[in-house]
Structure formats: C-alpha cells, structure tokens
PDB file of C-alpha atoms in Angstrom:
ATOM      1  CA  MET A 569     107.653 101.960  93.265  1.00 93.00           C
ATOM      2  CA  LYS A 570     111.044 100.559  94.146  1.00 97.00           C
ATOM      3  CA  LEU A 571     112.932  99.810  97.356  1.00 98.00           C
ATOM      4  CA  THR A 572     116.637  99.172  97.795  1.00 98.00           C
ATOM      5  CA  ILE A 573     117.725  97.099 100.789  1.00 98.00           C
ATOM      6  CA  GLY A 574     121.269  97.334 102.100  1.00 97.00           C
ATOM      7  CA  HIS A 575     122.645  94.238 103.846  1.00 94.00           C
ATOM      8  CA  LEU A 576     125.698  95.247 105.862  1.00 92.00           C
ATOM      9  CA  TYR A 577     128.559  92.749 106.144  1.00 88.00           C
ATOM     10  CA  PRO A 578     126.594  89.518 105.585  1.00 85.00           C
ATOM     11  CA  ASP A 579     129.839  87.502 105.511  1.00 81.00           C
ATOM     12  CA  LEU A 580     130.377  88.345 109.200  1.00 75.00           C
ATOM     13  CA  LEU A 581     126.953  89.271 110.588  1.00 72.00           C
ATOM     14  CA  ASN A 582     124.585  86.490 109.551  1.00 73.00           C
ATOM     15  CA  LEU A 583     123.859  84.162 112.494  1.00 68.00           C
ATOM     16  CA  TYR A 584     120.718  82.042 112.805  1.00 70.00           C
ATOM     17  CA  GLY A 585     119.408  82.695 109.323  1.00 74.00           C
ATOM     18  CA  ASP A 586     119.347  86.490 109.448  1.00 80.00           C
ATOM     19  CA  ARG A 587     119.667  86.484 105.651  1.00 84.00           C
ATOM     20  CA  GLY A 588     116.134  85.091 105.586  1.00 91.00           C
ATOM     21  CA  ASN A 589     114.910  88.516 106.674  1.00 94.00           C
ATOM     22  CA  ILE A 590     116.156  89.917 103.377  1.00 94.00           C
ATOM     23  CA  GLN A 591     114.374  87.196 101.420  1.00 95.00           C
ATOM     24  CA  CYS A 592     111.162  87.904 103.306  1.00 97.00           C
ATOM     25  CA  LEU A 593     111.284  91.646 102.618  1.00 97.00           C
ATOM     26  CA  MET A 594     112.039  91.037  98.956  1.00 97.00           C
ATOM     27  CA  LYS A 595     109.145  88.593  98.526  1.00 98.00           C
ATOM     28  CA  ARG A 596     106.608  90.746 100.327  1.00 98.00           C
ATOM     29  CA  CYS A 597     107.552  93.640  98.056  1.00 98.00           C
ATOM     30  CA  GLN A 598     107.453  91.536  94.894  1.00 97.00           C
ATOM     31  CA  TRP A 599     104.062  90.016  95.746  1.00 97.00           C
ATOM     32  CA  ARG A 600     102.703  93.569  95.802  1.00 97.00           C
ATOM     33  CA  GLY A 601     104.329  94.552  92.523  1.00 97.00           C
ATOM     34  CA  ILE A 602     106.940  96.692  94.271  1.00 97.00           C
ATOM     35  CA  GLU A 603     110.342  96.446  92.630  1.00 98.00           C
ATOM     36  CA  ALA A 604     112.989  95.488  95.175  1.00 97.00           C
ATOM     37  CA  GLU A 605     116.717  94.897  95.107  1.00 97.00           C
ATOM     38  CA  THR A 606     119.296  94.002  97.736  1.00 97.00           C
ATOM     39  CA  ILE A 607     122.861  95.290  97.820  1.00 96.00           C
ATOM     40  CA  SER A 608     125.289  93.376 100.032  1.00 94.00           C
ATOM     41  CA  PHE A 609     128.205  95.373 101.407  1.00 93.00           C
ATOM     42  CA  GLU A 610     131.480  93.733 102.404  1.00 90.00           C
ATOM     43  CA  LEU A 611     133.969  95.323 104.796  1.00 87.00           C
ATOM     44  CA  ASN A 612     135.893  97.280 102.178  1.00 87.00           C
ATOM     45  CA  ASP A 613     132.886  98.512 100.220  1.00 92.00           C
ATOM     46  CA  ARG A 614     131.821 102.157 100.282  1.00 92.00           C
ATOM     47  CA  ILE A 615     128.242 102.581 101.496  1.00 94.00           C
ATOM     48  CA  ASP A 616     126.076 105.356 100.084  1.00 96.00           C
ATOM     49  CA  PHE A 617     123.200 105.478 102.551  1.00 96.00           C
ATOM     50  CA  SER A 618     121.340 108.016 100.389  1.00 95.00           C
ATOM     51  CA  GLY A 619     120.610 105.207  97.941  1.00 97.00           C
ATOM     52  CA  LEU A 620     119.214 102.799 100.559  1.00 98.00           C
ATOM     53  CA  ASP A 621     115.632 102.511 101.767  1.00 98.00           C
ATOM     54  CA  ILE A 622     116.038  99.725 104.358  1.00 98.00           C
ATOM     55  CA  VAL A 623     119.236  98.658 106.113  1.00 97.00           C
ATOM     56  CA  LEU A 624     119.760  95.248 107.737  1.00 95.00           C
ATOM     57  CA  LEU A 625     122.492  94.851 110.349  1.00 91.00           C
ATOM     58  CA  GLY A 626     122.543  91.189 111.313  1.00 86.00           C
ATOM     59  CA  GLY A 627     123.900  89.170 114.200  1.00 79.00           C
ATOM     60  CA  GLY A 628     127.450  87.982 114.753  1.00 69.00           C
ATOM     61  CA  SER A 629     129.659  86.561 117.471  1.00 70.00           C
ATOM     62  CA  ASP A 630     131.685  88.836 119.761  1.00 67.00           C
ATOM     63  CA  ARG A 631     134.763  88.079 117.655  1.00 73.00           C
ATOM     64  CA  GLU A 632     133.008  89.094 114.444  1.00 74.00           C
ATOM     65  CA  GLN A 633     131.669  92.231 116.080  1.00 70.00           C
ATOM     66  CA  MET A 634     135.233  93.138 117.037  1.00 74.00           C
ATOM     67  CA  ILE A 635     136.244  92.833 113.393  1.00 76.00           C
ATOM     68  CA  VAL A 636     133.345  94.992 112.233  1.00 79.00           C
ATOM     69  CA  CYS A 637     133.897  97.522 115.021  1.00 76.00           C
ATOM     70  CA  GLU A 638     136.761  99.351 113.300  1.00 79.00           C
ATOM     71  CA  LYS A 639     134.854  99.603 110.037  1.00 83.00           C
ATOM     72  CA  LEU A 640     131.831 101.054 111.803  1.00 82.00           C
ATOM     73  CA  LYS A 641     133.856 104.099 112.812  1.00 84.00           C
ATOM     74  CA  GLU A 642     134.242 104.976 109.130  1.00 89.00           C
ATOM     75  CA  ILE A 643     130.505 104.828 108.381  1.00 91.00           C
ATOM     76  CA  GLN A 644     129.178 106.171 111.696  1.00 94.00           C
ATOM     77  CA  GLU A 645     128.601 109.758 110.576  1.00 95.00           C
ATOM     78  CA  ASP A 646     126.771 108.809 107.386  1.00 96.00           C
ATOM     79  CA  PHE A 647     124.784 106.089 109.165  1.00 96.00           C
ATOM     80  CA  LYS A 648     123.766 108.579 111.871  1.00 97.00           C
ATOM     81  CA  LYS A 649     122.495 111.054 109.268  1.00 97.00           C
ATOM     82  CA  TYR A 650     120.506 108.243 107.634  1.00 98.00           C
ATOM     83  CA  VAL A 651     118.878 107.296 110.934  1.00 98.00           C
ATOM     84  CA  GLU A 652     118.122 110.872 111.991  1.00 98.00           C
ATOM     85  CA  SER A 653     116.450 111.515 108.626  1.00 97.00           C
ATOM     86  CA  ASN A 654     114.070 108.600 109.351  1.00 97.00           C
ATOM     87  CA  GLY A 655     115.947 105.936 107.414  1.00 98.00           C
ATOM     88  CA  VAL A 656     114.588 102.447 108.087  1.00 98.00           C
ATOM     89  CA  VAL A 657     116.836  99.983 109.943  1.00 98.00           C
ATOM     90  CA  ILE A 658     116.321  96.466 111.261  1.00 97.00           C
ATOM     91  CA  ALA A 659     119.177  95.370 113.544  1.00 95.00           C
ATOM     92  CA  ILE A 660     119.331  91.815 114.892  1.00 94.00           C
ATOM     93  CA  CYS A 661     121.219  90.590 117.997  1.00 92.00           C
ATOM     94  CA  GLY A 662     124.860  91.589 117.420  1.00 89.00           C
ATOM     95  CA  GLY A 663     123.615  94.294 115.067  1.00 91.00           C
ATOM     96  CA  TYR A 664     121.221  95.440 117.782  1.00 95.00           C
ATOM     97  CA  GLN A 665     124.086  95.719 120.269  1.00 93.00           C
ATOM     98  CA  LEU A 666     126.107  97.728 117.753  1.00 92.00           C
ATOM     99  CA  LEU A 667     123.353 100.369 117.554  1.00 95.00           C
ATOM    100  CA  GLY A 668     124.361 101.608 120.993  1.00 96.00           C
ATOM    101  CA  LYS A 669     127.343 103.364 122.498  1.00 96.00           C
ATOM    102  CA  TYR A 670     129.283 100.230 123.418  1.00 94.00           C
ATOM    103  CA  TYR A 671     129.235  96.519 124.213  1.00 92.00           C
ATOM    104  CA  LYS A 672     131.451  95.680 127.188  1.00 94.00           C
ATOM    105  CA  THR A 673     132.702  92.061 127.065  1.00 88.00           C
ATOM    106  CA  ASP A 674     135.231  89.976 128.979  1.00 84.00           C
ATOM    107  CA  GLN A 675     137.507  90.236 125.929  1.00 81.00           C
ATOM    108  CA  GLY A 676     137.326  94.014 125.775  1.00 84.00           C
ATOM    109  CA  MET A 677     135.196  96.974 124.763  1.00 89.00           C
ATOM    110  CA  ILE A 678     133.373  96.998 121.425  1.00 87.00           C
ATOM    111  CA  ASN A 679     132.585 100.553 120.365  1.00 89.00           C
ATOM    112  CA  GLY A 680     129.130 100.876 118.870  1.00 91.00           C
ATOM    113  CA  LEU A 681     127.662 103.160 116.243  1.00 93.00           C
ATOM    114  CA  ASP A 682     126.041 105.394 118.876  1.00 95.00           C
ATOM    115  CA  LEU A 683     122.894 105.640 116.764  1.00 96.00           C
ATOM    116  CA  VAL A 684     120.638 105.027 119.768  1.00 97.00           C
ATOM    117  CA  ASP A 685     121.251 106.095 123.378  1.00 98.00           C
ATOM    118  CA  MET A 686     121.747 102.603 124.851  1.00 98.00           C
ATOM    119  CA  TYR A 687     124.525 100.231 125.817  1.00 98.00           C
ATOM    120  CA  THR A 688     125.238  96.551 126.397  1.00 97.00           C
ATOM    121  CA  GLU A 689     127.348  94.756 128.973  1.00 97.00           C
ATOM    122  CA  GLN A 690     128.133  91.063 129.150  1.00 94.00           C
ATOM    123  CA  GLY A 691     126.359  89.162 131.925  1.00 93.00           C
ATOM    124  CA  ASP A 692     126.782  85.788 133.602  1.00 92.00           C
ATOM    125  CA  GLY A 693     125.617  82.990 131.337  1.00 93.00           C
ATOM    126  CA  ARG A 694     123.623  83.262 128.166  1.00 94.00           C
ATOM    127  CA  LEU A 695     119.945  84.031 127.712  1.00 96.00           C
ATOM    128  CA  ILE A 696     118.785  81.264 125.375  1.00 95.00           C
ATOM    129  CA  ASP A 697     115.129  80.523 124.713  1.00 93.00           C
ATOM    130  CA  ASN A 698     112.181  80.844 122.428  1.00 96.00           C
ATOM    131  CA  ILE A 699     110.648  84.241 123.043  1.00 97.00           C
ATOM    132  CA  VAL A 700     107.243  85.858 122.594  1.00 98.00           C
ATOM    133  CA  LEU A 701     106.504  89.592 122.822  1.00 98.00           C
ATOM    134  CA  LYS A 702     103.456  91.787 122.887  1.00 98.00           C
ATOM    135  CA  SER A 703     104.129  94.988 120.958  1.00 98.00           C
ATOM    136  CA  GLU A 704     101.956  98.102 120.859  1.00 96.00           C
ATOM    137  CA  LEU A 705     102.737  98.329 117.142  1.00 96.00           C
ATOM    138  CA  PHE A 706     100.952  95.143 116.100  1.00 97.00           C
ATOM    139  CA  ASP A 707      97.866  92.997 116.635  1.00 95.00           C
ATOM    140  CA  MET A 708      99.902  89.809 116.356  1.00 97.00           C
ATOM    141  CA  PRO A 709     102.523  88.842 118.937  1.00 98.00           C
ATOM    142  CA  ILE A 710     106.176  88.915 117.897  1.00 98.00           C
ATOM    143  CA  VAL A 711     107.885  85.523 118.095  1.00 97.00           C
ATOM    144  CA  GLY A 712     111.457  84.346 117.654  1.00 95.00           C
ATOM    145  CA  PHE A 713     114.523  82.819 119.294  1.00 95.00           C
ATOM    146  CA  GLU A 714     117.095  84.564 121.484  1.00 95.00           C
ATOM    147  CA  ASN A 715     120.671  83.551 122.287  1.00 94.00           C
ATOM    148  CA  HIS A 716     122.805  86.323 123.780  1.00 94.00           C
ATOM    149  CA  GLY A 717     125.278  86.911 126.571  1.00 93.00           C
ATOM    150  CA  GLY A 718     124.855  90.688 126.534  1.00 95.00           C
ATOM    151  CA  ARG A 719     122.416  92.587 128.700  1.00 97.00           C
ATOM    152  CA  THR A 720     121.150  95.675 126.924  1.00 98.00           C
ATOM    153  CA  CYS A 721     119.981  98.841 128.654  1.00 98.00           C
ATOM    154  CA  ILE A 722     117.828 101.000 126.367  1.00 98.00           C
ATOM    155  CA  LYS A 723     117.541 103.840 128.915  1.00 97.00           C
ATOM    156  CA  GLU A 724     114.513 106.025 128.123  1.00 96.00           C
ATOM    157  CA  ASN A 725     113.973 104.619 124.641  1.00 98.00           C
ATOM    158  CA  ARG A 726     110.820 102.767 123.674  1.00 98.00           C
ATOM    159  CA  PRO A 727     111.043  98.954 123.790  1.00 98.00           C
ATOM    160  CA  LEU A 728     109.877  96.847 120.882  1.00 98.00           C
ATOM    161  CA  GLY A 729     107.638  94.816 123.163  1.00 98.00           C
ATOM    162  CA  LYS A 730     106.790  93.377 126.553  1.00 98.00           C
ATOM    163  CA  VAL A 731     108.104  89.852 127.154  1.00 98.00           C
ATOM    164  CA  LEU A 732     105.351  87.242 127.508  1.00 98.00           C
ATOM    165  CA  SER A 733     107.794  84.316 127.438  1.00 97.00           C
ATOM    166  CA  GLY A 734     111.613  84.422 127.403  1.00 97.00           C
ATOM    167  CA  ALA A 735     114.257  86.775 128.776  1.00 97.00           C
ATOM    168  CA  GLY A 736     114.398  89.878 126.572  1.00 97.00           C
ATOM    169  CA  ASN A 737     116.907  92.706 126.801  1.00 98.00           C
ATOM    170  CA  ASP A 738     118.383  91.750 130.155  1.00 97.00           C
ATOM    171  CA  GLY A 739     116.262  88.996 131.720  1.00 95.00           C
ATOM    172  CA  VAL A 740     115.060  91.448 134.367  1.00 96.00           C
ATOM    173  CA  SER A 741     113.201  94.443 132.917  1.00 97.00           C
ATOM    174  CA  GLY A 742     110.502  92.401 131.177  1.00 97.00           C
ATOM    175  CA  TYR A 743     111.022  94.189 127.867  1.00 98.00           C
ATOM    176  CA  GLU A 744     112.772  93.354 124.600  1.00 98.00           C
ATOM    177  CA  GLY A 745     114.223  95.333 121.744  1.00 98.00           C
ATOM    178  CA  VAL A 746     114.161  99.033 121.000  1.00 98.00           C
ATOM    179  CA  ILE A 747     112.328 101.431 118.700  1.00 98.00           C
ATOM    180  CA  TYR A 748     113.951 104.717 117.736  1.00 98.00           C
ATOM    181  CA  LYS A 749     112.478 106.742 114.868  1.00 98.00           C
ATOM    182  CA  ASN A 750     112.340 104.145 112.033  1.00 98.00           C
ATOM    183  CA  VAL A 751     114.942 101.888 113.660  1.00 98.00           C
ATOM    184  CA  ILE A 752     114.050  98.556 115.242  1.00 98.00           C
ATOM    185  CA  GLY A 753     116.644  96.622 117.209  1.00 98.00           C
ATOM    186  CA  THR A 754     115.948  93.179 118.648  1.00 97.00           C
ATOM    187  CA  TYR A 755     117.595  89.988 119.873  1.00 96.00           C
ATOM    188  CA  LEU A 756     115.104  87.813 117.974  1.00 96.00           C
ATOM    189  CA  HIS A 757     116.543  85.413 115.406  1.00 88.00           C
ATOM    190  CA  GLY A 758     114.858  82.634 113.513  1.00 81.00           C
ATOM    191  CA  PRO A 759     114.901  84.502 111.065  1.00 90.00           C
ATOM    192  CA  LEU A 760     112.593  87.109 112.536  1.00 94.00           C
ATOM    193  CA  LEU A 761     110.464  88.455 109.687  1.00 96.00           C
ATOM    194  CA  PRO A 762     108.888  85.369 108.027  1.00 96.00           C
ATOM    195  CA  LYS A 763     107.010  84.522 111.245  1.00 95.00           C
ATOM    196  CA  ASN A 764     106.170  88.176 111.919  1.00 97.00           C
ATOM    197  CA  PRO A 765     104.594  89.582 108.744  1.00 98.00           C
ATOM    198  CA  GLN A 766     103.256  92.699 110.447  1.00 98.00           C
ATOM    199  CA  LEU A 767     106.787  93.667 111.480  1.00 98.00           C
ATOM    200  CA  ALA A 768     108.065  93.040 107.952  1.00 98.00           C
ATOM    201  CA  ASP A 769     105.303  95.234 106.550  1.00 98.00           C
ATOM    202  CA  TRP A 770     106.026  97.968 109.126  1.00 98.00           C
ATOM    203  CA  LEU A 771     109.551  98.240 107.718  1.00 98.00           C
ATOM    204  CA  ILE A 772     108.358  98.203 104.101  1.00 98.00           C
ATOM    205  CA  LEU A 773     105.629 100.782 104.716  1.00 98.00           C
ATOM    206  CA  ARG A 774     107.927 103.177 106.580  1.00 98.00           C
ATOM    207  CA  ALA A 775     110.464 102.937 103.776  1.00 98.00           C
ATOM    208  CA  LEU A 776     107.845 103.609 101.094  1.00 98.00           C
ATOM    209  CA  GLN A 777     106.333 106.529 103.004  1.00 97.00           C
ATOM    210  CA  LYS A 778     109.730 108.126 103.496  1.00 97.00           C
ATOM    211  CA  LYS A 779     110.483 107.782  99.787  1.00 97.00           C
ATOM    212  CA  TYR A 780     107.094 108.449  98.189  1.00 95.00           C
ATOM    213  CA  GLY A 781     104.986 110.255 100.787  1.00 93.00           C
ATOM    214  CA  ALA A 782     102.806 109.570 103.799  1.00 86.00           C
ATOM    215  CA  GLU A 783      99.771 108.638 101.690  1.00 92.00           C
ATOM    216  CA  VAL A 784     101.327 105.340 100.569  1.00 93.00           C
ATOM    217  CA  GLU A 785      99.447 102.237 101.726  1.00 94.00           C
ATOM    218  CA  LEU A 786     100.215  98.521 101.409  1.00 97.00           C
ATOM    219  CA  THR A 787      97.878  96.083  99.732  1.00 96.00           C
ATOM    220  CA  GLU A 788      96.859  93.144 101.927  1.00 96.00           C
ATOM    221  CA  LEU A 789      98.549  89.785 101.446  1.00 98.00           C
ATOM    222  CA  ASP A 790      97.286  86.304 102.303  1.00 97.00           C
ATOM    223  CA  ASP A 791      99.287  85.655 105.481  1.00 97.00           C
ATOM    224  CA  THR A 792      97.450  82.501 106.495  1.00 97.00           C
ATOM    225  CA  GLN A 793     100.585  80.365 106.763  1.00 96.00           C
ATOM    226  CA  GLU A 794     102.600  83.074 108.470  1.00 97.00           C
ATOM    227  CA  LYS A 795      99.855  83.574 111.054  1.00 97.00           C
ATOM    228  CA  GLU A 796      99.615  79.826 111.670  1.00 97.00           C
ATOM    229  CA  ALA A 797     103.370  79.647 112.353  1.00 95.00           C
ATOM    230  CA  ASN A 798     103.157  82.671 114.643  1.00 97.00           C
ATOM    231  CA  ASP A 799     100.127  81.313 116.495  1.00 96.00           C
ATOM    232  CA  TYR A 800     101.753  77.904 116.995  1.00 95.00           C
ATOM    233  CA  ILE A 801     104.727  79.444 118.782  1.00 95.00           C
ATOM    234  CA  TYR A 802     102.513  81.751 120.836  1.00 97.00           C
ATOM    235  CA  LYS A 803     100.295  78.903 122.061  1.00 96.00           C
ATOM    236  CA  ARG A 804     103.274  76.664 122.774  1.00 96.00           C
ATOM    237  CA  PHE A 805     105.176  79.091 124.985  1.00 96.00           C
ATOM    238  CA  VAL A 806     102.567  81.443 126.452  1.00 95.00           C
ATOM    239  CA  LYS A 807     100.468  79.639 129.026  1.00 73.00           C
TER     240      LYS A 807
END
C-alpha cells in the first residue's frame, strides 16, 4: 500500500511547526510498512488532487493568507471535488479558516475555499493558550496550542471536540474545530499530530480505506511516548 500526501504552500502556510504533521504521518505509515511520499506545492505549481490521498493546509498569518487567497480561487473547483469525494484533509489554523466561505479581518476580506459551510471574523484580542479537547472520535483527549485572532462559526457542522481547557473556535461556544466528511479543521498547533496519535491514524486509515477499500485496518503501534506527552498536557491543564 502507498499514500501520497500533498502539502499546500509550505513556504507561506507553516506556522508553529505545522510541517511536523507531515513528518508524523510519514513515520506512522513507514513504521507499518506503508509506502508514503510527500509532494510540496508552491504557489505556481499545478495540483492534481486525483493523485493525492491526504492534503495538509497549514497555518499562516493574515498577510500570508491574503497572498494565498488569489491562488485558492484557481484550485477551488478541483479541491471541492476532492473533498466531496471523501478526500482526506487536515487544515490547521489559517488553513482551517480558509476552508470556509470567508475570513473578515480589519485589513479586508479574505475569500475562502468554501469547502465547508462556515466563516471566520476577526475578534478583539487574540485567543492564545494551551488547549485540551474531548472528541467523540477518540479515547484520548486532543491536545495542542492555539493562537488566533479569528472567531470561527461552524454553523450546523460537527465540531472536532468539546473544549476542556482553552478557548476553541470563538471562546464562547465551548467547541473547537470542525469535521466534514473526511476533512478535519482545527486551530491546534504544536505540531498537532505527534501528541495526538489517534488523530494521525484517523487520517491515515480514512485515506487507506478510500483508496483500497473499507476492510483496511491499521496495525497497532507502540505509542507509549506519545501517550505520555498527551497525558502530561491533559493533567497540567485540566483540573
């Protein structure tokens, strides 16, 4: 088996170690004997989504999102088809905001990909903190770090998790992130996946099942160290 990971615009969208998510996915595939490769796409590259099994859209500043915004218009139709056909996507912070219809900032309107029915508007101050979630998808909590000025409204979509510590999507609703088909969007940096092996494996498994059939299963890995890191953060911030 083989998976191909597409990393979109890593020169612009790579805050807080988001590239580490790629390294984590690659390693967890390789440890299982699954062949994996990553293709990085710069702004002027043509993207063939039919050849990708997982797509990472990382975080960037408002300025960098503005730069990417125009390019997104060119790939929106193909990206939408990929998502609607159950393509696997992990979108972090700025990438998460770009999944929606728009991000309204003091500097202007950033048009999103409109892949998920949601939107973001800039609020007063930034939401900066370590964050812990409880997700219905996993036994383990999801842990990470958030730093965002946008407040995201996911409307009727399913959240990634309930906030146990931190701010989340807007600091008010008590929820963080979004799940739509095989798309996960979240504000969590850190990078996210090394401390959350169950989330990493959710992405890998969905990609394999889409490509090879629903009967595909993942072999267990020794996640002792990953669980220790996750548990440390949980115990430190959840009273």
